[in-house]
XYZ file of C-alpha atoms in Angstrom:
694
model
C 95.961 -171.222 -169.770
C 98.092 -171.761 -166.687
C 101.952 -172.696 -165.952
C 102.105 -176.828 -164.695
C 103.330 -176.316 -161.100
C 101.098 -177.443 -158.552
C 98.200 -174.422 -156.934
C 99.218 -172.889 -153.915
C 96.349 -172.204 -150.950
C 94.400 -169.312 -152.191
C 95.525 -165.472 -151.515
C 93.367 -163.875 -149.111
C 93.568 -167.308 -146.508
C 95.556 -167.517 -143.869
C 97.191 -169.587 -145.661
C 98.644 -167.529 -148.938
C 102.382 -167.026 -149.178
C 103.826 -164.150 -146.930
C 104.866 -160.801 -148.760
C 108.659 -160.351 -149.827
C 110.679 -157.537 -148.226
C 110.726 -154.680 -149.892
C 114.432 -154.232 -149.724
C 114.225 -157.365 -152.349
C 112.178 -155.232 -154.456
C 115.731 -154.531 -157.024
C 116.955 -157.621 -156.764
C 113.610 -158.963 -158.144
C 112.999 -156.572 -161.261
C 116.453 -157.519 -162.275
C 116.221 -160.762 -162.015
C 113.069 -160.449 -164.176
C 114.362 -158.310 -166.641
C 117.604 -161.041 -167.206
C 114.628 -163.201 -167.804
C 113.005 -161.768 -170.732
C 116.737 -160.204 -172.259
C 115.372 -156.838 -171.950
C 117.776 -153.931 -169.888
C 116.179 -152.130 -166.135
C 115.033 -148.202 -166.545
C 115.039 -146.028 -164.486
C 111.503 -145.407 -165.157
C 111.630 -149.499 -165.082
C 112.652 -148.572 -161.318
C 110.615 -145.584 -159.846
C 107.699 -147.504 -161.327
C 107.713 -150.688 -160.085
C 108.645 -149.376 -156.559
C 105.529 -146.752 -156.507
C 103.340 -149.980 -157.586
C 105.058 -151.557 -154.487
C 103.922 -148.216 -152.124
C 100.130 -148.306 -153.415
C 99.345 -152.044 -152.581
C 101.846 -151.240 -149.509
C 99.378 -148.409 -148.102
C 96.357 -148.937 -150.215
C 96.491 -146.108 -152.343
C 95.216 -145.891 -155.857
C 97.784 -145.050 -158.563
C 97.931 -143.500 -161.642
C 101.773 -144.271 -164.084
C 101.434 -143.027 -166.662
C 104.744 -145.165 -168.847
C 106.079 -143.884 -172.454
C 106.464 -146.879 -174.741
C 109.511 -149.455 -174.098
C 109.216 -148.441 -170.785
C 108.637 -152.212 -169.507
C 105.953 -151.161 -167.932
C 104.110 -155.043 -167.982
C 107.152 -155.965 -164.958
C 106.908 -153.142 -163.503
C 103.714 -154.352 -162.225
C 103.910 -157.690 -162.265
C 107.219 -158.323 -160.261
C 105.611 -155.724 -157.384
C 102.426 -157.731 -157.187
C 103.791 -161.346 -157.628
C 106.367 -160.245 -153.947
C 103.090 -158.138 -152.276
C 101.560 -162.029 -152.494
C 97.807 -161.728 -152.501
C 95.669 -162.551 -155.555
C 95.683 -159.898 -158.372
C 94.107 -159.451 -161.596
C 95.233 -157.237 -164.435
C 92.743 -155.456 -167.179
C 94.407 -154.514 -170.596
C 92.197 -154.030 -173.885
C 93.881 -155.587 -176.423
C 94.492 -158.831 -176.858
C 98.380 -158.656 -177.319
C 98.904 -157.639 -174.687
C 97.467 -160.311 -172.605
C 99.413 -162.822 -174.865
C 102.527 -161.535 -174.510
C 101.684 -161.284 -170.995
C 100.307 -164.871 -169.970
C 102.231 -166.230 -173.233
C 105.735 -164.811 -172.338
C 106.215 -161.982 -169.648
C 104.142 -164.414 -166.655
C 106.262 -167.173 -167.499
C 109.395 -166.109 -167.784
C 108.836 -163.794 -164.861
C 107.860 -166.712 -162.667
C 111.122 -168.858 -163.420
C 113.060 -166.276 -162.530
C 111.338 -165.207 -158.906
C 111.518 -168.547 -157.855
C 114.008 -168.795 -156.209
C 113.722 -165.623 -154.185
C 110.302 -166.081 -153.522
C 110.361 -169.961 -152.876
C 107.247 -170.135 -154.371
C 105.353 -170.696 -157.891
C 102.968 -168.691 -158.769
C 99.881 -169.661 -160.670
C 98.522 -167.585 -163.653
C 95.617 -167.630 -165.329
C 93.724 -166.102 -168.694
C 89.657 -165.078 -167.951
C 87.595 -163.546 -171.242
C 83.600 -164.066 -170.771
C 81.786 -166.830 -171.491
C 81.504 -165.874 -175.608
C 84.581 -166.323 -175.960
C 84.713 -170.235 -175.072
C 83.245 -172.729 -177.890
C 80.108 -173.989 -176.162
C 80.279 -178.265 -175.820
C 77.062 -178.497 -176.145
C 76.387 -176.557 -179.308
C 79.185 -177.706 -181.436
C 77.845 -181.974 -180.593
C 74.217 -181.457 -179.958
C 73.504 -178.815 -182.251
C 70.425 -175.971 -181.480
C 72.746 -173.235 -183.939
C 71.327 -169.739 -183.472
C 69.388 -167.810 -185.940
C 72.035 -165.819 -187.381
C 72.922 -169.072 -189.428
C 71.119 -168.953 -192.887
C 74.166 -170.403 -195.279
C 74.056 -174.023 -192.666
C 72.159 -175.872 -195.926
C 73.152 -174.634 -198.493
C 73.694 -177.339 -201.291
C 76.712 -180.095 -199.882
C 80.074 -181.109 -202.083
C 80.147 -184.779 -204.131
C 81.448 -185.627 -199.640
C 78.263 -184.300 -198.268
C 80.303 -181.785 -197.414
C 78.674 -177.801 -196.946
C 80.170 -175.474 -199.728
C 79.495 -172.218 -198.674
C 81.530 -170.388 -196.369
C 79.550 -170.052 -193.306
C 78.769 -174.198 -193.421
C 82.531 -174.490 -194.064
C 83.602 -172.721 -191.218
C 81.166 -174.428 -189.007
C 81.993 -177.755 -190.228
C 85.702 -176.453 -188.620
C 84.474 -175.048 -185.404
C 83.310 -178.109 -184.836
C 86.687 -180.267 -185.818
C 88.719 -178.106 -183.769
C 86.246 -178.061 -180.533
C 88.064 -182.863 -180.433
C 91.506 -181.011 -180.583
C 91.749 -177.071 -178.909
C 92.464 -177.772 -174.969
C 91.232 -173.676 -174.175
C 88.033 -173.791 -175.964
C 89.232 -169.807 -176.419
C 88.311 -168.321 -180.016
C 91.759 -166.230 -180.083
C 93.373 -170.150 -179.967
C 92.356 -170.404 -183.043
C 93.612 -169.978 -186.377
C 92.616 -169.540 -188.558
C 89.898 -167.536 -187.092
C 86.245 -166.970 -188.149
C 83.942 -165.087 -188.873
C 80.847 -163.498 -186.270
C 78.411 -165.037 -187.563
C 79.906 -168.125 -187.598
C 81.222 -168.717 -184.250
C 77.807 -167.692 -183.262
C 76.361 -170.892 -183.260
C 78.811 -172.405 -181.108
C 78.908 -169.861 -178.389
C 76.538 -168.694 -175.757
C 76.462 -165.781 -173.599
C 76.078 -166.111 -170.021
C 72.252 -165.961 -170.039
C 71.914 -168.039 -172.740
C 73.933 -171.115 -171.161
C 72.049 -174.444 -169.507
C 74.844 -174.296 -166.674
C 77.849 -177.091 -165.373
C 75.441 -178.973 -163.194
C 72.688 -178.867 -165.741
C 74.782 -179.677 -168.837
C 75.326 -182.744 -170.466
C 78.888 -181.378 -171.033
C 79.410 -179.624 -168.026
C 82.372 -181.102 -166.593
C 84.762 -180.226 -169.959
C 83.009 -176.775 -170.762
C 85.989 -174.815 -171.600
C 84.297 -171.691 -169.764
C 84.335 -173.705 -166.795
C 87.513 -174.718 -166.682
C 89.151 -171.849 -167.106
C 87.201 -170.258 -164.487
C 88.572 -173.152 -162.383
C 92.128 -172.056 -163.110
C 91.117 -168.332 -162.463
C 90.183 -168.860 -158.727
C 93.262 -171.003 -158.381
C 95.596 -168.105 -160.137
C 97.543 -165.872 -157.855
C 97.786 -163.509 -161.280
C 94.330 -163.066 -163.509
C 94.536 -162.123 -166.717
C 91.149 -160.175 -168.205
C 90.526 -157.796 -169.980
C 88.617 -154.424 -170.269
C 85.104 -156.069 -170.857
C 85.052 -158.115 -168.297
C 86.037 -156.011 -165.207
C 82.848 -153.396 -167.286
C 80.646 -156.178 -166.420
C 81.850 -157.395 -163.433
C 81.215 -153.765 -162.609
C 77.920 -153.520 -164.006
C 75.768 -156.556 -162.711
C 76.632 -156.952 -159.609
C 77.045 -160.767 -159.740
C 81.106 -160.929 -159.367
C 82.608 -162.562 -162.238
C 86.200 -162.669 -161.930
C 87.799 -164.103 -157.992
C 88.386 -161.919 -155.202
C 91.694 -159.837 -155.615
C 92.804 -157.619 -153.068
C 94.652 -155.681 -156.246
C 93.791 -154.695 -159.161
C 95.846 -153.137 -162.410
C 94.578 -151.616 -165.075
C 96.952 -151.740 -168.212
C 96.083 -149.537 -171.129
C 93.914 -147.413 -169.382
C 92.886 -144.486 -171.426
C 90.981 -147.300 -173.056
C 88.752 -148.493 -169.995
C 86.222 -145.362 -169.747
C 85.201 -146.062 -173.876
C 85.034 -149.799 -172.445
C 82.760 -149.921 -169.961
C 80.921 -147.669 -171.683
C 80.478 -149.847 -174.349
C 79.489 -152.380 -172.314
C 77.028 -150.403 -170.510
C 75.207 -149.396 -173.830
C 72.388 -151.133 -175.506
C 70.046 -150.828 -178.223
C 67.231 -152.914 -179.597
C 67.173 -152.752 -183.120
C 63.962 -154.362 -185.211
C 66.746 -157.400 -185.887
C 66.980 -158.189 -182.585
C 62.988 -158.630 -181.857
C 62.795 -160.374 -184.531
C 65.623 -162.350 -183.399
C 63.760 -163.099 -180.291
C 60.479 -163.614 -182.242
C 61.772 -166.943 -184.529
C 62.993 -167.895 -180.840
C 60.058 -167.395 -178.505
C 58.256 -169.513 -181.437
C 59.132 -172.717 -180.647
C 58.534 -172.897 -177.185
C 56.261 -169.831 -175.977
C 52.498 -169.636 -176.168
C 50.667 -168.555 -179.534
C 49.524 -165.345 -178.414
C 52.345 -163.608 -176.555
C 55.039 -165.218 -179.782
C 52.394 -163.323 -182.631
C 52.020 -160.093 -179.462
C 56.445 -159.812 -179.799
C 55.505 -160.698 -183.478
C 53.055 -157.238 -184.225
C 55.160 -155.284 -181.913
C 58.099 -156.158 -184.381
C 56.394 -155.108 -186.974
C 54.872 -151.913 -185.886
C 58.584 -150.949 -184.282
C 60.434 -152.019 -187.656
C 57.984 -149.548 -189.735
C 58.809 -146.686 -186.971
C 62.495 -146.922 -187.435
C 62.122 -146.650 -191.074
C 62.110 -143.284 -191.430
C 63.109 -142.560 -187.746
C 65.549 -139.107 -188.051
C 68.810 -140.080 -186.336
C 70.445 -138.652 -183.679
C 69.506 -137.569 -179.686
C 66.171 -137.850 -177.909
C 66.014 -135.746 -174.624
C 62.774 -137.841 -174.311
C 60.689 -140.668 -175.877
C 58.102 -139.212 -177.874
C 55.186 -141.009 -177.763
C 54.408 -142.821 -180.553
C 57.794 -144.394 -179.559
C 56.926 -144.744 -176.151
C 53.698 -147.160 -177.868
C 55.508 -149.010 -179.149
C 58.776 -149.435 -177.355
C 56.387 -150.204 -174.104
C 54.757 -152.742 -176.782
C 57.379 -154.652 -177.432
C 58.120 -154.818 -173.241
C 54.533 -156.079 -172.345
C 55.481 -158.620 -175.629
C 58.335 -159.958 -174.013
C 56.975 -159.899 -170.740
C 54.374 -162.587 -171.595
C 57.357 -164.505 -173.866
C 59.607 -164.491 -170.735
C 56.361 -166.574 -168.119
C 55.573 -167.845 -170.961
C 59.081 -169.167 -171.100
C 59.161 -169.574 -167.203
C 56.661 -172.196 -167.558
C 57.734 -174.829 -170.201
C 61.550 -175.128 -168.315
C 62.542 -178.757 -166.696
C 61.394 -181.417 -169.192
C 64.391 -183.220 -168.653
C 65.024 -182.850 -172.629
C 69.130 -180.594 -172.707
C 68.728 -180.020 -175.913
C 65.508 -178.103 -175.726
C 66.197 -176.629 -172.664
C 68.932 -175.321 -174.018
C 66.964 -173.823 -177.157
C 64.410 -172.229 -173.871
C 67.477 -170.728 -171.958
C 68.501 -169.043 -175.944
C 65.052 -168.011 -176.332
C 64.671 -166.785 -172.793
C 68.054 -164.930 -173.008
C 67.374 -163.447 -176.018
C 63.398 -162.080 -174.352
C 65.201 -161.221 -171.123
C 67.779 -158.999 -173.577
C 64.606 -157.115 -174.355
C 62.737 -156.186 -172.221
C 65.554 -154.958 -169.679
C 67.038 -152.324 -172.777
C 63.040 -151.827 -173.680
C 62.391 -150.956 -169.083
C 65.890 -149.144 -169.700
C 64.679 -146.867 -172.623
C 61.122 -146.268 -170.697
C 62.633 -145.067 -167.960
C 63.875 -142.110 -169.373
C 66.719 -141.962 -166.348
C 69.257 -138.160 -166.464
C 71.933 -140.608 -166.195
C 71.439 -142.365 -169.329
C 71.991 -140.519 -173.369
C 69.299 -142.579 -175.776
C 68.837 -141.781 -179.724
C 68.506 -143.501 -182.927
C 71.448 -144.556 -184.741
C 71.413 -145.089 -188.104
C 73.776 -148.132 -189.493
C 74.379 -150.695 -191.837
C 75.143 -153.070 -189.773
C 70.750 -154.001 -189.761
C 70.436 -153.508 -193.580
C 70.410 -150.178 -195.330
C 67.542 -147.654 -194.415
C 67.183 -149.084 -190.911
C 67.522 -147.859 -187.729
C 67.636 -149.161 -183.907
C 67.644 -146.708 -180.363
C 70.783 -147.130 -178.348
C 71.106 -145.957 -174.846
C 74.417 -145.416 -173.026
C 75.339 -143.901 -169.684
C 76.416 -140.267 -169.204
C 78.851 -140.764 -167.185
C 80.743 -143.920 -166.343
C 83.481 -142.285 -164.087
C 80.517 -142.817 -160.995
C 80.438 -146.633 -161.723
C 84.133 -146.677 -161.494
C 83.861 -144.992 -158.476
C 81.691 -147.662 -156.400
C 82.500 -150.387 -158.589
C 86.525 -150.440 -158.677
C 88.335 -148.538 -155.268
C 86.272 -149.610 -152.484
C 87.836 -152.852 -151.877
C 91.032 -153.211 -153.184
C 94.744 -151.008 -154.781
C 94.007 -149.768 -158.410
C 97.061 -148.715 -160.156
C 95.661 -147.093 -163.891
C 99.050 -147.389 -165.766
C 99.353 -145.972 -170.042
C 101.713 -144.437 -172.084
C 98.758 -141.797 -172.732
C 97.734 -140.534 -169.124
C 98.492 -137.051 -168.592
C 96.695 -134.225 -170.785
C 97.381 -130.914 -170.703
C 100.281 -131.442 -168.246
C 98.300 -133.323 -165.405
C 96.924 -136.358 -164.113
C 93.093 -134.784 -163.339
C 91.365 -135.099 -167.002
C 91.923 -138.936 -167.144
C 91.427 -138.932 -163.045
C 88.134 -137.626 -162.712
C 86.476 -139.773 -166.415
C 87.520 -142.940 -164.101
C 85.999 -142.039 -161.345
C 88.970 -140.276 -159.139
C 89.053 -136.846 -157.211
C 91.644 -134.401 -158.194
C 95.243 -135.360 -157.122
C 96.167 -134.224 -153.723
C 92.611 -133.949 -152.343
C 92.793 -135.822 -149.509
C 90.019 -138.036 -148.351
C 88.215 -136.265 -146.618
C 87.375 -132.672 -148.474
C 85.559 -132.142 -151.296
C 85.430 -129.482 -153.217
C 83.893 -126.911 -154.663
C 80.053 -127.476 -155.570
C 79.934 -130.852 -153.863
C 77.700 -132.047 -152.284
C 78.525 -131.823 -147.857
C 79.143 -135.880 -147.080
C 75.958 -137.578 -145.880
C 77.204 -139.910 -142.175
C 78.741 -142.974 -142.893
C 78.813 -142.185 -146.557
C 82.328 -143.230 -147.624
C 85.551 -140.498 -148.079
C 86.330 -139.874 -151.734
C 89.269 -142.329 -152.422
C 92.594 -140.644 -151.969
C 95.720 -141.348 -155.455
C 98.937 -139.476 -156.826
C 99.701 -139.543 -159.958
C 103.413 -140.008 -160.992
C 104.934 -139.711 -164.659
C 108.554 -142.300 -165.213
C 108.933 -140.448 -168.584
C 110.297 -142.872 -171.440
C 113.279 -144.324 -172.358
C 113.332 -142.096 -175.861
C 114.643 -138.620 -176.674
C 111.659 -137.721 -178.128
C 113.155 -133.895 -178.627
C 116.018 -135.560 -180.264
C 114.391 -138.520 -182.698
C 111.116 -136.750 -183.263
C 109.968 -133.557 -184.893
C 106.105 -132.033 -184.395
C 105.093 -130.405 -187.507
C 102.201 -128.724 -188.282
C 101.155 -127.358 -191.695
C 100.361 -123.821 -190.226
C 99.978 -122.309 -193.267
C 96.964 -124.264 -194.345
C 93.301 -122.933 -194.052
C 91.597 -124.795 -191.290
C 89.380 -127.681 -191.627
C 85.599 -127.812 -192.977
C 83.496 -130.216 -193.105
C 84.081 -131.882 -196.079
C 86.935 -135.027 -196.754
C 87.646 -132.431 -200.036
C 90.980 -130.180 -199.192
C 92.627 -129.929 -202.276
C 96.006 -127.536 -200.574
C 96.019 -130.391 -197.392
C 96.149 -133.641 -200.734
C 99.125 -131.086 -201.525
C 100.738 -131.256 -198.169
C 101.054 -134.281 -197.549
C 101.422 -135.596 -201.476
C 104.722 -133.127 -201.098
C 105.705 -134.916 -197.020
C 105.039 -138.894 -198.666
C 107.348 -137.984 -201.543
C 109.972 -136.337 -199.009
C 110.257 -139.947 -196.910
C 109.967 -141.787 -200.303
C 106.894 -143.323 -198.766
C 107.323 -144.720 -195.351
C 104.238 -142.912 -193.545
C 101.162 -143.798 -191.742
C 98.270 -141.855 -192.289
C 95.622 -141.621 -189.635
C 92.528 -139.258 -190.375
C 89.400 -138.556 -188.086
C 86.806 -139.881 -190.826
C 86.762 -142.870 -193.412
C 85.555 -140.936 -195.531
C 88.167 -138.854 -195.097
C 91.628 -141.549 -195.895
C 88.859 -142.428 -198.444
C 89.257 -139.554 -200.449
C 93.089 -139.483 -199.661
C 94.336 -143.019 -200.180
C 92.320 -142.253 -203.932
C 93.999 -138.729 -204.400
C 97.419 -139.967 -203.510
C 97.872 -142.768 -205.546
C 96.692 -140.987 -208.526
C 99.856 -138.769 -207.948
C 102.332 -141.057 -206.297
C 104.213 -144.440 -206.955
C 103.719 -144.967 -203.607
C 101.336 -148.886 -202.702
C 98.667 -147.136 -200.605
C 97.227 -149.526 -198.578
C 93.820 -148.614 -197.044
C 91.991 -150.220 -193.393
C 89.009 -151.726 -194.464
C 90.276 -153.101 -197.543
C 92.294 -156.131 -196.558
C 92.319 -157.044 -192.054
C 94.255 -155.096 -190.362
C 97.171 -157.100 -189.696
C 97.850 -158.366 -192.858
C 98.181 -154.545 -193.432
C 99.899 -153.704 -190.930
C 102.848 -156.834 -192.150
C 102.295 -154.801 -195.682
C 103.081 -151.811 -194.210
C 105.883 -152.867 -192.227
C 107.719 -154.915 -195.060
C 107.897 -152.424 -197.356
C 109.727 -148.925 -196.039
C 108.134 -147.439 -199.527
C 104.518 -148.316 -198.566
C 101.414 -146.053 -196.875
C 99.330 -146.846 -194.955
C 95.657 -145.232 -194.280
C 93.356 -145.161 -191.973
C 91.153 -144.654 -189.236
C 90.340 -145.232 -185.277
C 92.805 -148.609 -184.885
C 95.163 -147.000 -186.420
C 95.627 -144.096 -184.491
C 95.899 -146.868 -180.990
C 97.010 -150.320 -182.419
C 100.413 -150.359 -184.842
C 103.251 -151.396 -183.054
C 105.679 -151.127 -187.089
C 109.196 -149.577 -185.359
C 112.243 -149.164 -187.581
C 112.562 -147.460 -190.805
C 109.512 -148.461 -192.675
C 107.321 -146.092 -190.382
C 109.191 -142.410 -190.234
C 106.052 -140.076 -190.737
C 103.560 -140.102 -188.665
C 100.216 -137.664 -190.741
C 97.239 -136.305 -188.739
C 94.838 -134.492 -191.689
C 92.906 -132.474 -188.070
C 93.007 -132.903 -184.412
C 90.486 -135.588 -184.149
C 87.168 -133.340 -182.066
C 84.365 -135.398 -181.884
C 81.645 -135.319 -183.893
C 78.965 -132.233 -183.185
C 76.111 -134.622 -184.116
C 77.619 -137.263 -182.078
C 74.712 -137.949 -179.445
C 76.597 -139.732 -176.975
C 80.154 -136.832 -176.291
C 77.651 -133.217 -177.508
C 75.113 -134.959 -173.689
C 78.424 -135.174 -171.997
C 79.805 -131.888 -173.351
C 75.827 -130.268 -172.498
C 75.594 -131.038 -168.862
C 79.306 -130.571 -168.258
C 78.028 -127.106 -169.350
C 75.192 -127.255 -167.340
C 77.298 -127.767 -164.271
C 79.613 -124.736 -164.886
C 82.481 -126.527 -165.921
C 83.901 -126.260 -169.552
C 82.726 -128.899 -171.735
C 84.581 -128.935 -174.875
C 87.526 -129.360 -172.468
C 86.544 -131.522 -170.645
C 84.891 -133.750 -173.379
C 85.820 -132.570 -177.024
C 89.557 -131.323 -175.814
C 89.987 -133.908 -173.402
C 89.204 -137.311 -175.976
C 90.683 -135.691 -178.779
C 93.884 -135.392 -176.892
C 94.443 -139.079 -175.594
C 93.683 -140.358 -179.523
C 96.851 -137.387 -180.809
C 98.818 -138.333 -177.742
C 98.081 -142.100 -178.882
C 98.269 -140.984 -182.744
C 101.697 -139.042 -181.645
C 102.395 -142.331 -179.993
C 103.479 -144.759 -183.224
C 106.458 -142.685 -184.379
C 108.814 -143.613 -181.985
C 109.110 -146.869 -181.044
C 112.656 -147.989 -180.199
C 115.916 -145.726 -178.848
C 116.965 -145.775 -182.690
C 113.869 -144.900 -184.557
C 113.407 -140.987 -186.197
C 111.364 -139.063 -188.075
C 108.191 -136.716 -188.396
C 104.781 -136.378 -187.338
C 103.640 -134.014 -189.358
C 99.596 -132.340 -188.504
C 97.828 -130.915 -191.202
C 95.577 -128.494 -189.007
C 97.292 -125.083 -187.967
C 95.206 -124.776 -185.239
C 96.830 -126.979 -183.253
C 99.678 -123.700 -183.755
C 97.165 -121.053 -183.961
C 93.716 -121.845 -181.718
C 93.746 -121.342 -177.917
C 93.789 -124.643 -176.636
C 96.584 -125.831 -178.866
C 99.073 -125.785 -176.318
C 96.701 -128.052 -174.182
C 97.442 -130.376 -177.652
C 101.129 -130.598 -178.318
C 101.583 -130.741 -174.166
C 100.097 -133.852 -174.595
C 101.972 -135.202 -176.749
C 105.321 -136.964 -176.785
C 108.295 -134.046 -176.547
C 109.915 -133.537 -179.884
C 111.004 -130.717 -181.713
C 108.685 -128.499 -182.921
C 108.597 -126.501 -185.436
C 106.078 -124.987 -188.423
C 108.598 -124.575 -191.009
C 107.654 -126.083 -193.852
C 111.404 -126.182 -195.645
C 112.695 -127.511 -192.345
C 110.239 -130.369 -192.739
C 111.210 -131.269 -196.167
C 114.850 -131.388 -195.715
C 114.736 -133.205 -192.427
C 112.385 -136.079 -194.179
C 115.064 -136.182 -196.905
C 117.552 -136.552 -194.883
C 116.132 -139.423 -192.663
C 115.210 -141.038 -195.598
C 118.650 -140.834 -196.848
C 120.255 -142.243 -193.626
C 118.155 -145.124 -193.592
C 118.636 -146.007 -197.792
C 121.898 -147.977 -196.477
C 119.896 -150.100 -193.550
C 117.221 -151.080 -196.464
C 119.808 -152.088 -198.771
C 120.895 -154.053 -196.485
């Protein structure tokens, strides 16, 4: 999606528009805020000035901006005023849509009289997010298409859900202007989408594809090349960093919104997996074009690997045992044979055959890359065996992920551009250093030509660490007056089992005092399910449970009925925005430390300890504090919100690290008095009753 103005000269060229004088920044911000119907806030003004300083000086900036600050305009206005191209990377679809459909159009219109130009903006995602016209028109479904050939109805149409979804996608291909999966409503399953989408490796290429000129992904890239503001996601930013070949257009400024999610998203993009299903899919695809000997070798390797993984025990693998080395090597060697064979079948002149070959090549190349990485045994990677129902009962897979992405981010993000990272939660334990280190930045205030104790001397010609600063522009909310942080100090510390009778008693009493209106944030799905089952037996309130419907539908139902409660796990800690009386009690069952058997987290913790640091605080506590800060942020979403955040884990009050967690959360009024909290909840419920009745 772009705005309709004429394209401006490409930013970065001599013809690029000049930046607006700094003195006009307040005027621009006021115009933009007025255009979206908002009100300027001191924190928003402070952030806009800091962003302008950063882009002028070339330094990097971390900005903590609380909910309601208006941070989107605080970074968009100085970025647009500067004149060079800016890339904005976000974690969530909701924010991407807000930027492209609401904030940017209104801001561009509002700034036009001063800028005397209309900056262009565009959305850019990975290729697999766009429908492939070749797939839609020529077929070539993926091997996930079981169900496409179910019995047909009297009119010849498919009767199965997968077939119906694919038919609807083909019809949608004729009317959509973007081909963007997120513009399809209602949506379809991942399996259905995979029939009509391709990865970058599977793509024929615009010059070879019969639909290259009409390709939705290519059109999105062309729009991005002409845009002054490119809105993308953290995954695309990760791909741009990891693969070496740029997928984003050149830009002078990068803004990472929802920056607390960046490390997890980059880690996910850099994680590879060797599953039995992936090897079998490669076999099926290769069988159509590769020579029989190569395919047979891959089939035999797949069967051997499957037999071994049926009995494999989950957990970290610090060194691949000999039997797994043999099995993984067999897959690697067979995949190489298939790649060689497929290379000999190219240029047949048939587009459909070329599409099949490209897909088969993509599967084989991915297998080869993953097996090579597993066999390399790099000290910078973590390998583990994971069991998951995603691959069917009784199956396991090998996974490999980077031990740390800080070095990758440091090399990829900060050398060529000014970077602004912003979120409502970037200060943990009172400073930015923990988050900064995780995204590849040195200690705050460090000069470019210094290094901390223990770091090796810099080689001649080696780049200095990037200089940055962090600011907290606060929040428009009065947390101390609007919310209470209650810690159930009297409860016994939680154990490993989700069944905690005393905690469930406390939860029931709190919900009763609040009259419902409770968002329950649990550290595991087992704990959420156990609590939902117990509350449904004890209370008359309706209890919604994550997984029993789509997340969007659950949140809508929760927001529409003040007596309803919503229980769930990770995505609820960060993904719920329900202002008003529907959410006035947020309950956390325990401090959400990573599981002790989490292979990646435990490996990262061990690495910090071996380097002389405090692994628990640097990894486990930082992970949990970030989640708790995000979870507590679900309570106050507007200036008239009131409520309680209740943590049913006494360690927040009694453990030495409790202060670190509390200082990472919004500055609510703090208490461990259970009777005071019940009285407060009852008063809030009574005050909200007339509002609900109206």
